[in-house]
């Protein structure tokens, strides 16, 4: 006949092994992709803005869900058409552009604006700065 202590030790061993296995697993929300900063900048005129342009997104790593793309901190009155990097997917080429965001930049006072490219898989959100130079005229 088996000892009750042996059954308890076996159950405790299995529980401990399972806990250690789960503790070593990365959390479900850990990002395995990166929105790479490709140092984007543009010049628009203060009187006209730019009614139809886009900014690029370059993501490396792997993702299991769609990554939605957007822009924040644009000059007032600007509109964003959004973008998407379909998932699941992966990319290991640091030169490959795999998404873009359409935008209409509204006329704005002369100055330098820092907008942000935003990428989110619904769990993790990453951003990169974009410099917008608003001038009387652009080269």
Short mmCIF file of C-alpha atoms in Angstrom, two decimals, residues 17-136:
data_model
loop_
_atom_site.label_atom_id
_atom_site.label_comp_id
_atom_site.label_asym_id
_atom_site.label_seq_id
_atom_site.Cartn_x
_atom_site.Cartn_y
_atom_site.Cartn_z
CA UNK A 17 7.27 21.94 -11.54
CA UNK A 18 4.26 23.55 -13.21
CA UNK A 19 4.78 26.81 -11.32
CA UNK A 20 8.45 26.94 -12.32
CA UNK A 21 7.56 26.24 -15.95
CA UNK A 22 4.98 29.03 -16.01
CA UNK A 23 7.31 31.45 -14.21
CA UNK A 24 9.88 31.03 -16.98
CA UNK A 25 7.38 31.81 -19.75
CA UNK A 26 7.30 35.39 -21.03
CA UNK A 27 4.16 37.34 -20.17
CA UNK A 28 1.50 37.36 -22.89
CA UNK A 29 1.80 41.14 -23.23
CA UNK A 30 5.56 41.13 -23.90
CA UNK A 31 6.26 42.78 -27.24
CA UNK A 32 8.22 40.70 -29.68
CA UNK A 33 8.15 43.46 -32.30
CA UNK A 34 9.74 46.88 -32.44
CA UNK A 35 8.65 50.05 -34.22
CA UNK A 36 11.98 51.30 -35.55
CA UNK A 37 12.73 55.03 -35.50
CA UNK A 38 13.64 55.98 -39.07
CA UNK A 39 13.98 59.69 -38.19
CA UNK A 40 11.22 61.05 -40.39
CA UNK A 41 10.78 64.74 -41.05
CA UNK A 42 8.92 66.90 -43.51
CA UNK A 43 8.47 70.54 -44.42
CA UNK A 44 5.05 72.05 -45.10
CA UNK A 45 4.03 75.63 -45.82
CA UNK A 46 2.15 77.60 -43.20
CA UNK A 47 -0.48 78.74 -45.70
CA UNK A 48 -1.14 75.37 -47.39
CA UNK A 49 0.00 72.56 -45.08
CA UNK A 50 0.13 69.30 -46.99
CA UNK A 51 -3.28 67.92 -47.99
CA UNK A 52 -2.11 64.42 -48.91
CA UNK A 53 1.04 62.74 -47.70
CA UNK A 54 2.08 59.75 -45.61
CA UNK A 55 4.62 58.64 -43.05
CA UNK A 56 6.34 55.26 -43.13
CA UNK A 57 6.34 52.53 -40.48
CA UNK A 58 9.13 50.00 -40.17
CA UNK A 59 8.48 47.12 -37.76
CA UNK A 60 10.85 44.24 -37.05
CA UNK A 61 10.24 41.11 -35.00
CA UNK A 62 7.13 38.95 -34.90
CA UNK A 63 3.52 39.81 -34.11
CA UNK A 64 0.44 37.66 -33.68
CA UNK A 65 -2.22 40.34 -34.25
CA UNK A 66 -2.72 43.28 -36.58
CA UNK A 67 -0.61 46.31 -35.73
CA UNK A 68 -2.65 49.46 -36.22
CA UNK A 69 -0.82 52.63 -37.16
CA UNK A 70 -1.72 56.22 -36.45
CA UNK A 71 -0.33 59.67 -35.74
CA UNK A 72 -0.67 61.94 -32.73
CA UNK A 73 0.31 65.50 -31.83
CA UNK A 74 -0.25 66.91 -35.33
CA UNK A 75 -1.00 70.58 -36.00
CA UNK A 76 -4.62 71.38 -35.18
CA UNK A 77 -7.06 70.55 -37.99
CA UNK A 78 -4.92 67.76 -39.47
CA UNK A 79 -6.59 64.44 -40.28
CA UNK A 80 -5.18 60.92 -40.22
CA UNK A 81 -6.29 58.14 -42.55
CA UNK A 82 -4.60 55.44 -40.45
CA UNK A 83 -2.70 52.36 -41.47
CA UNK A 84 -2.29 48.68 -40.71
CA UNK A 85 0.37 46.00 -40.66
CA UNK A 86 -1.50 42.72 -40.99
CA UNK A 87 -0.91 39.96 -38.52
CA UNK A 88 0.27 37.47 -37.77
CA UNK A 89 3.54 38.40 -39.36
CA UNK A 90 7.27 38.80 -39.00
CA UNK A 91 10.11 40.84 -40.41
CA UNK A 92 13.86 40.61 -39.79
CA UNK A 93 14.98 43.09 -42.48
CA UNK A 94 15.77 46.44 -40.79
CA UNK A 95 15.47 48.25 -44.15
CA UNK A 96 12.01 46.98 -45.10
CA UNK A 97 9.15 49.46 -44.72
CA UNK A 98 6.03 47.41 -44.02
CA UNK A 99 3.39 50.03 -43.30
CA UNK A 100 2.39 53.63 -43.78
CA UNK A 101 -0.07 56.16 -42.40
CA UNK A 102 -1.90 58.61 -44.63
CA UNK A 103 -2.29 62.15 -43.33
CA UNK A 104 -3.51 65.58 -44.35
CA UNK A 105 -1.46 68.19 -42.49
CA UNK A 106 -3.46 71.38 -41.93
CA UNK A 107 -2.01 74.87 -42.39
CA UNK A 108 -0.38 75.98 -39.14
CA UNK A 109 1.69 78.83 -37.71
CA UNK A 110 5.39 78.79 -38.61
CA UNK A 111 7.33 76.59 -36.21
CA UNK A 112 8.67 73.12 -35.53
CA UNK A 113 6.17 70.47 -34.45
CA UNK A 114 6.90 67.02 -33.06
CA UNK A 115 4.21 64.55 -34.07
CA UNK A 116 4.33 60.86 -33.16
CA UNK A 117 3.90 57.73 -35.23
CA UNK A 118 1.91 55.30 -33.07
CA UNK A 119 1.84 51.50 -33.51
CA UNK A 120 -0.30 49.17 -31.39
CA UNK A 121 -1.16 45.47 -31.43
CA UNK A 122 -3.92 46.04 -28.88
CA UNK A 123 -1.67 45.10 -25.97
CA UNK A 124 1.58 46.95 -26.60
CA UNK A 125 1.84 50.49 -27.99
CA UNK A 126 5.06 52.01 -29.30
CA UNK A 127 5.74 55.52 -30.65
CA UNK A 128 8.42 57.36 -32.60
CA UNK A 129 8.80 61.10 -33.13
CA UNK A 130 8.28 62.79 -36.49
CA UNK A 131 9.50 66.36 -37.02
CA UNK A 132 7.25 68.68 -39.02
CA UNK A 133 8.79 71.97 -40.06
CA UNK A 134 6.14 74.57 -40.89
CA UNK A 135 7.68 77.41 -42.88
CA UNK A 136 6.63 80.26 -45.16
#
